[in-house]
C-alpha atoms as a PDB file:
ATOM      1  CA  MET A   1      11.289  99.498  -6.156  1.00  0.00           C
ATOM      2  CA  GLY A   2      14.113  97.452  -7.360  1.00  0.00           C
ATOM      3  CA  ILE A   3      16.339  98.470  -4.320  1.00  0.00           C
ATOM      4  CA  LEU A   4      13.378  97.808  -1.913  1.00  0.00           C
ATOM      5  CA  LEU A   5      12.896  94.300  -3.200  1.00  0.00           C
ATOM      6  CA  LEU A   6      16.507  93.625  -3.213  1.00  0.00           C
ATOM      7  CA  LEU A   7      16.634  94.724   0.422  1.00  0.00           C
ATOM      8  CA  PHE A   8      13.705  92.709   1.518  1.00  0.00           C
ATOM      9  CA  LEU A   9      15.263  89.648  -0.117  1.00  0.00           C
ATOM     10  CA  SER A  10      18.520  90.255   1.606  1.00  0.00           C
ATOM     11  CA  LEU A  11      16.832  90.492   4.983  1.00  0.00           C
ATOM     12  CA  GLY A  12      14.946  87.539   4.548  1.00  0.00           C
ATOM     13  CA  MET A  13      18.169  85.579   3.645  1.00  0.00           C
ATOM     14  CA  ILE A  14      19.817  87.014   6.631  1.00  0.00           C
ATOM     15  CA  TYR A  15      17.128  86.051   8.852  1.00  0.00           C
ATOM     16  CA  GLN A  16      16.905  82.636   7.453  1.00  0.00           C
ATOM     17  CA  LEU A  17      20.574  82.059   8.097  1.00  0.00           C
ATOM     18  CA  TYR A  18      20.271  83.360  11.667  1.00  0.00           C
ATOM     19  CA  MET A  19      17.481  80.927  12.484  1.00  0.00           C
ATOM     20  CA  GLU A  20      19.154  78.005  10.936  1.00  0.00           C
ATOM     21  CA  GLU A  21      22.343  78.914  13.189  1.00  0.00           C
ATOM     22  CA  THR A  22      20.525  79.541  16.507  1.00  0.00           C
ATOM     23  CA  PHE A  23      17.016  78.010  16.483  1.00  0.00           C
ATOM     24  CA  GLN A  24      16.811  74.667  18.384  1.00  0.00           C
ATOM     25  CA  ILE A  25      13.795  73.765  16.332  1.00  0.00           C
ATOM     26  CA  TYR A  26      16.078  72.178  13.469  1.00  0.00           C
ATOM     27  CA  ASP A  27      17.876  70.023  16.104  1.00  0.00           C
ATOM     28  CA  GLN A  28      14.630  69.117  18.005  1.00  0.00           C
ATOM     29  CA  THR A  29      12.244  68.188  15.317  1.00  0.00           C
ATOM     30  CA  LEU A  30      11.902  64.876  13.289  1.00  0.00           C
ATOM     31  CA  ARG A  31       9.758  65.116  10.006  1.00  0.00           C
ATOM     32  CA  PHE A  32       8.010  62.294   8.219  1.00  0.00           C
ATOM     33  CA  HIS A  33       8.318  62.259   4.534  1.00  0.00           C
ATOM     34  CA  VAL A  34       6.657  60.105   2.090  1.00  0.00           C
ATOM     35  CA  ARG A  35       7.258  60.111  -1.793  1.00  0.00           C
ATOM     36  CA  ALA A  36       4.855  58.733  -4.198  1.00  0.00           C
ATOM     37  CA  ALA A  37       6.105  56.687  -7.202  1.00  0.00           C
ATOM     38  CA  SER A  38       4.310  59.318  -9.765  1.00  0.00           C
ATOM     39  CA  ASP A  39       1.538  61.790 -10.036  1.00  0.00           C
ATOM     40  CA  GLU A  40      -0.824  59.382 -11.329  1.00  0.00           C
ATOM     41  CA  LYS A  41      -3.955  59.499  -9.225  1.00  0.00           C
ATOM     42  CA  GLU A  42      -3.590  55.635  -8.059  1.00  0.00           C
ATOM     43  CA  GLU A  43      -0.146  56.263  -7.009  1.00  0.00           C
ATOM     44  CA  GLN A  44      -1.208  59.372  -5.231  1.00  0.00           C
ATOM     45  CA  GLN A  45      -3.815  57.426  -3.346  1.00  0.00           C
ATOM     46  CA  LEU A  46      -1.186  54.474  -2.506  1.00  0.00           C
ATOM     47  CA  LYS A  47       0.924  57.059  -1.203  1.00  0.00           C
ATOM     48  CA  LEU A  48      -1.637  58.114   1.318  1.00  0.00           C
ATOM     49  CA  LYS A  49      -2.309  54.532   2.382  1.00  0.00           C
ATOM     50  CA  VAL A  50       1.291  53.883   2.994  1.00  0.00           C
ATOM     51  CA  ARG A  51       1.439  57.135   5.126  1.00  0.00           C
ATOM     52  CA  ASP A  52      -1.513  55.944   7.220  1.00  0.00           C
ATOM     53  CA  ALA A  53      -0.170  52.471   7.529  1.00  0.00           C
ATOM     54  CA  VAL A  54       3.100  53.642   8.685  1.00  0.00           C
ATOM     55  CA  LEU A  55       1.784  56.204  11.083  1.00  0.00           C
ATOM     56  CA  ALA A  56      -0.495  53.618  12.506  1.00  0.00           C
ATOM     57  CA  SER A  57       2.630  51.249  13.038  1.00  0.00           C
ATOM     58  CA  LEU A  58       4.727  53.824  14.720  1.00  0.00           C
ATOM     59  CA  GLN A  59       2.109  55.413  16.999  1.00  0.00           C
ATOM     60  CA  GLU A  60       3.347  53.437  20.062  1.00  0.00           C
ATOM     61  CA  THR A  61       7.015  54.353  19.610  1.00  0.00           C
ATOM     62  CA  ILE A  62       6.124  58.080  19.019  1.00  0.00           C
ATOM     63  CA  ASP A  63       3.803  58.169  21.937  1.00  0.00           C
ATOM     64  CA  THR A  64       6.511  56.875  24.341  1.00  0.00           C
ATOM     65  CA  ALA A  65       9.551  58.729  22.874  1.00  0.00           C
ATOM     66  CA  GLU A  66      11.034  60.905  25.540  1.00  0.00           C
ATOM     67  CA  ASN A  67      12.915  63.305  23.208  1.00  0.00           C
ATOM     68  CA  VAL A  68      13.612  63.372  19.487  1.00  0.00           C
ATOM     69  CA  GLN A  69      17.017  61.632  19.932  1.00  0.00           C
ATOM     70  CA  ASN A  70      15.183  58.591  21.564  1.00  0.00           C
ATOM     71  CA  LEU A  71      12.832  58.543  18.764  1.00  0.00           C
ATOM     72  CA  GLU A  72      15.490  58.663  16.023  1.00  0.00           C
ATOM     73  CA  SER A  73      17.237  55.850  17.513  1.00  0.00           C
ATOM     74  CA  ALA A  74      13.997  53.746  17.842  1.00  0.00           C
ATOM     75  CA  LEU A  75      13.075  54.431  14.268  1.00  0.00           C
ATOM     76  CA  GLY A  76      16.593  53.749  12.958  1.00  0.00           C
ATOM     77  CA  GLU A  77      16.404  50.134  14.742  1.00  0.00           C
ATOM     78  CA  ARG A  78      12.862  49.777  12.912  1.00  0.00           C
ATOM     79  CA  LEU A  79      13.595  50.616   9.406  1.00  0.00           C
ATOM     80  CA  ASP A  80      13.325  47.152   8.055  1.00  0.00           C
ATOM     81  CA  VAL A  81       9.872  46.896   9.894  1.00  0.00           C
ATOM     82  CA  ILE A  82       8.716  50.109   8.455  1.00  0.00           C
ATOM     83  CA  LYS A  83       9.699  49.000   4.884  1.00  0.00           C
ATOM     84  CA  GLU A  84       7.926  45.764   5.398  1.00  0.00           C
ATOM     85  CA  THR A  85       4.695  47.576   6.683  1.00  0.00           C
ATOM     86  CA  ALA A  86       4.795  49.867   3.366  1.00  0.00           C
ATOM     87  CA  GLU A  87       5.289  47.074   1.110  1.00  0.00           C
ATOM     88  CA  THR A  88       2.611  44.731   2.747  1.00  0.00           C
ATOM     89  CA  THR A  89       0.083  47.882   2.249  1.00  0.00           C
ATOM     90  CA  LEU A  90       1.128  48.291  -1.234  1.00  0.00           C
ATOM     91  CA  GLY A  91       0.705  44.540  -1.979  1.00  0.00           C
ATOM     92  CA  GLN A  92      -2.878  44.607  -0.333  1.00  0.00           C
ATOM     93  CA  SER A  93      -3.711  47.258  -3.166  1.00  0.00           C
ATOM     94  CA  GLY A  94      -2.201  45.096  -5.875  1.00  0.00           C
ATOM     95  CA  SER A  95       1.148  47.057  -6.266  1.00  0.00           C
ATOM     96  CA  GLU A  96       4.458  45.419  -6.270  1.00  0.00           C
ATOM     97  CA  LYS A  97       6.686  48.609  -6.081  1.00  0.00           C
ATOM     98  CA  MET A  98       9.532  48.339  -4.103  1.00  0.00           C
ATOM     99  CA  VAL A  99       9.965  50.660  -1.248  1.00  0.00           C
ATOM    100  CA  THR A 100      12.980  52.338   0.420  1.00  0.00           C
ATOM    101  CA  VAL A 101      13.028  53.754   3.912  1.00  0.00           C
ATOM    102  CA  ALA A 102      15.851  55.666   5.523  1.00  0.00           C
ATOM    103  CA  MET A 103      16.843  58.387   7.934  1.00  0.00           C
ATOM    104  CA  THR A 104      17.830  61.429   6.042  1.00  0.00           C
ATOM    105  CA  THR A 105      18.860  65.011   6.352  1.00  0.00           C
ATOM    106  CA  GLU A 106      16.617  67.035   3.991  1.00  0.00           C
ATOM    107  CA  ARG A 107      15.897  70.839   3.315  1.00  0.00           C
ATOM    108  CA  PHE A 108      12.166  71.585   3.748  1.00  0.00           C
ATOM    109  CA  PRO A 109      10.267  74.718   2.735  1.00  0.00           C
ATOM    110  CA  ILE A 110       8.844  77.004   5.380  1.00  0.00           C
ATOM    111  CA  ARG A 111       5.114  75.526   6.326  1.00  0.00           C
ATOM    112  CA  ARG A 112       2.508  76.343   8.680  1.00  0.00           C
ATOM    113  CA  TYR A 113       0.715  73.892  10.764  1.00  0.00           C
ATOM    114  CA  GLY A 114      -2.424  75.720  12.419  1.00  0.00           C
ATOM    115  CA  SER A 115      -0.866  78.281  14.760  1.00  0.00           C
ATOM    116  CA  VAL A 116       2.778  76.839  14.441  1.00  0.00           C
ATOM    117  CA  VAL A 117       5.418  77.894  11.868  1.00  0.00           C
ATOM    118  CA  PHE A 118       8.027  75.408  10.979  1.00  0.00           C
ATOM    119  CA  PRO A 119      10.800  77.430   9.198  1.00  0.00           C
ATOM    120  CA  ALA A 120      12.615  76.318   6.173  1.00  0.00           C
ATOM    121  CA  GLY A 121      15.736  74.743   6.702  1.00  0.00           C
ATOM    122  CA  GLU A 122      17.266  71.343   7.093  1.00  0.00           C
ATOM    123  CA  TYR A 123      15.770  68.806   9.259  1.00  0.00           C
ATOM    124  CA  GLN A 124      16.115  65.223  10.220  1.00  0.00           C
ATOM    125  CA  ALA A 125      13.748  63.098   8.681  1.00  0.00           C
ATOM    126  CA  LEU A 126      12.239  59.459   8.241  1.00  0.00           C
ATOM    127  CA  ARG A 127      11.688  59.059   4.466  1.00  0.00           C
ATOM    128  CA  VAL A 128       9.674  56.456   2.734  1.00  0.00           C
ATOM    129  CA  ASP A 129      10.287  56.359  -1.255  1.00  0.00           C
ATOM    130  CA  ILE A 130       7.740  54.385  -3.297  1.00  0.00           C
ATOM    131  CA  GLY A 131       9.117  53.113  -6.444  1.00  0.00           C
ATOM    132  CA  GLU A 132      11.034  55.696  -8.368  1.00  0.00           C
ATOM    133  CA  ALA A 133       9.495  58.460  -5.938  1.00  0.00           C
ATOM    134  CA  ARG A 134       9.140  60.859  -8.696  1.00  0.00           C
ATOM    135  CA  GLY A 135       5.476  61.939  -7.534  1.00  0.00           C
ATOM    136  CA  HIS A 136       4.096  64.684  -5.345  1.00  0.00           C
ATOM    137  CA  ASN A 137       5.130  64.182  -1.676  1.00  0.00           C
ATOM    138  CA  TRP A 138       3.675  64.536   1.599  1.00  0.00           C
ATOM    139  CA  TRP A 139       5.454  65.418   4.908  1.00  0.00           C
ATOM    140  CA  CYS A 140       4.557  66.440   8.437  1.00  0.00           C
ATOM    141  CA  ALA A 141       6.470  66.190  11.961  1.00  0.00           C
ATOM    142  CA  ILE A 142       6.559  63.095  14.085  1.00  0.00           C
ATOM    143  CA  TYR A 143       8.252  64.990  16.738  1.00  0.00           C
ATOM    144  CA  PRO A 144       7.217  67.127  18.139  1.00  0.00           C
ATOM    145  CA  GLU A 145       3.971  64.959  17.368  1.00  0.00           C
ATOM    146  CA  LEU A 146       1.933  66.827  14.588  1.00  0.00           C
ATOM    147  CA  CYS A 147       0.902  64.028  12.144  1.00  0.00           C
ATOM    148  CA  TYR A 148      -0.723  61.831  14.886  1.00  0.00           C
ATOM    149  CA  THR A 149      -3.246  60.864  12.091  1.00  0.00           C
ATOM    150  CA  GLY A 150      -2.743  61.151   8.303  1.00  0.00           C
ATOM    151  CA  GLU A 151      -5.824  63.675   7.953  1.00  0.00           C
ATOM    152  CA  LYS A 152      -5.452  65.549  11.069  1.00  0.00           C
ATOM    153  CA  SER A 153      -2.051  66.976  10.879  1.00  0.00           C
ATOM    154  CA  MET A 154      -2.936  70.725  11.184  1.00  0.00           C
ATOM    155  CA  GLU A 155      -2.350  71.050  14.678  1.00  0.00           C
ATOM    156  CA  LEU A 156       0.062  69.789  17.326  1.00  0.00           C
ATOM    157  CA  SER A 157      -1.227  67.063  19.465  1.00  0.00           C
ATOM    158  CA  GLY A 158      -1.229  67.386  23.219  1.00  0.00           C
ATOM    159  CA  LYS A 159       2.138  65.492  23.473  1.00  0.00           C
ATOM    160  CA  GLY A 160       3.337  67.663  20.757  1.00  0.00           C
ATOM    161  CA  LYS A 161       2.845  70.700  22.424  1.00  0.00           C
ATOM    162  CA  LYS A 162       4.467  69.273  25.740  1.00  0.00           C
ATOM    163  CA  ASP A 163       7.562  68.301  23.719  1.00  0.00           C
ATOM    164  CA  LEU A 164       7.745  71.745  22.353  1.00  0.00           C
ATOM    165  CA  ASP A 165       7.471  73.325  25.378  1.00  0.00           C
ATOM    166  CA  GLU A 166      10.302  71.119  26.657  1.00  0.00           C
ATOM    167  CA  SER A 167      12.628  71.653  23.610  1.00  0.00           C
ATOM    168  CA  LEU A 168      12.527  75.091  22.772  1.00  0.00           C
ATOM    169  CA  SER A 169      12.925  78.449  24.638  1.00  0.00           C
ATOM    170  CA  GLU A 170      10.010  80.956  25.279  1.00  0.00           C
ATOM    171  CA  LYS A 171      11.302  83.289  22.822  1.00  0.00           C
ATOM    172  CA  GLU A 172      11.626  80.741  20.069  1.00  0.00           C
ATOM    173  CA  GLU A 173       8.067  79.295  20.761  1.00  0.00           C
ATOM    174  CA  LYS A 174       6.734  82.834  20.336  1.00  0.00           C
ATOM    175  CA  VAL A 175       8.487  83.359  16.960  1.00  0.00           C
ATOM    176  CA  LEU A 176       7.415  80.020  15.734  1.00  0.00           C
ATOM    177  CA  ALA A 177       3.650  80.818  17.076  1.00  0.00           C
ATOM    178  CA  GLY A 178       3.721  83.982  15.083  1.00  0.00           C
ATOM    179  CA  LYS A 179       3.734  86.166  17.828  1.00  0.00           C
ATOM    180  CA  LYS A 180       7.046  87.946  16.793  1.00  0.00           C
ATOM    181  CA  ILE A 181       8.316  89.313  13.471  1.00  0.00           C
ATOM    182  CA  LYS A 182       5.341  88.420  11.366  1.00  0.00           C
ATOM    183  CA  PHE A 183       6.740  90.544   8.565  1.00  0.00           C
ATOM    184  CA  ARG A 184      10.037  88.442   8.512  1.00  0.00           C
ATOM    185  CA  PHE A 185       8.186  85.349   8.061  1.00  0.00           C
ATOM    186  CA  LYS A 186       5.980  86.585   5.365  1.00  0.00           C
ATOM    187  CA  ILE A 187       9.248  87.529   3.367  1.00  0.00           C
ATOM    188  CA  LEU A 188      10.412  83.800   4.062  1.00  0.00           C
ATOM    189  CA  GLU A 189       7.231  82.377   2.777  1.00  0.00           C
ATOM    190  CA  TRP A 190       7.259  84.389  -0.347  1.00  0.00           C
ATOM    191  CA  LEU A 191      11.068  83.262  -0.807  1.00  0.00           C
ATOM    192  CA  SER A 192       9.991  79.749  -0.229  1.00  0.00           C
ATOM    193  CA  LEU A 193       7.275  80.071  -2.912  1.00  0.00           C
ATOM    194  CA  CYS A 194       9.733  81.557  -5.283  1.00  0.00           C
ATOM    195  CA  SER A 195      12.464  78.923  -4.743  1.00  0.00           C
ATOM    196  CA  ALA A 196       9.563  76.117  -5.254  1.00  0.00           C
ATOM    197  CA  ALA A 197       8.446  77.665  -8.610  1.00  0.00           C
ATOM    198  CA  ALA A 198      12.038  77.817  -9.679  1.00  0.00           C
ATOM    199  CA  GLY A 199      12.380  74.311  -9.111  1.00  0.00           C
ATOM    200  CA  LYS A 200       9.429  73.242 -11.113  1.00  0.00           C
END
């Protein structure tokens, strides 16, 4: 059993490396990441208010983005506006916490959104940190468009599906849709859970 477990882990790690080297999804995706000040209930609620306000303020920019590079550039020019939106939202709820907004490169765990699997790995992200940013965080994708509203982020929007079709090969789309190598993705999900547990 020990040898089989080691084999499964090795296969999972090899396939993860293969994906990060060859899959276009990492270069064709922009994530959105909001980190709460703490895990206190009030701070978690503020995180969601900031999430909704920022998404609403960026909707037109996301809708009109022709590609991920276009969106990254547009958001990079609006970081101060995004920060102001977040801080105004906090102020309306009586919070004076500072907000930090940046375009970053981050490692995300594997995540299923409806029928699409976003593999673990490094992605570009628009990150909003509230206060000390030590609380549970929230993330999704704004390209291809997934978090078109805060509460409805389990399926790609119509534009998101179109963006995905134009950005990825047919083979990669089938993999991300779970139509191929389901067993390998199960291994990767298990590895991701183990890594998350080890980090706590």
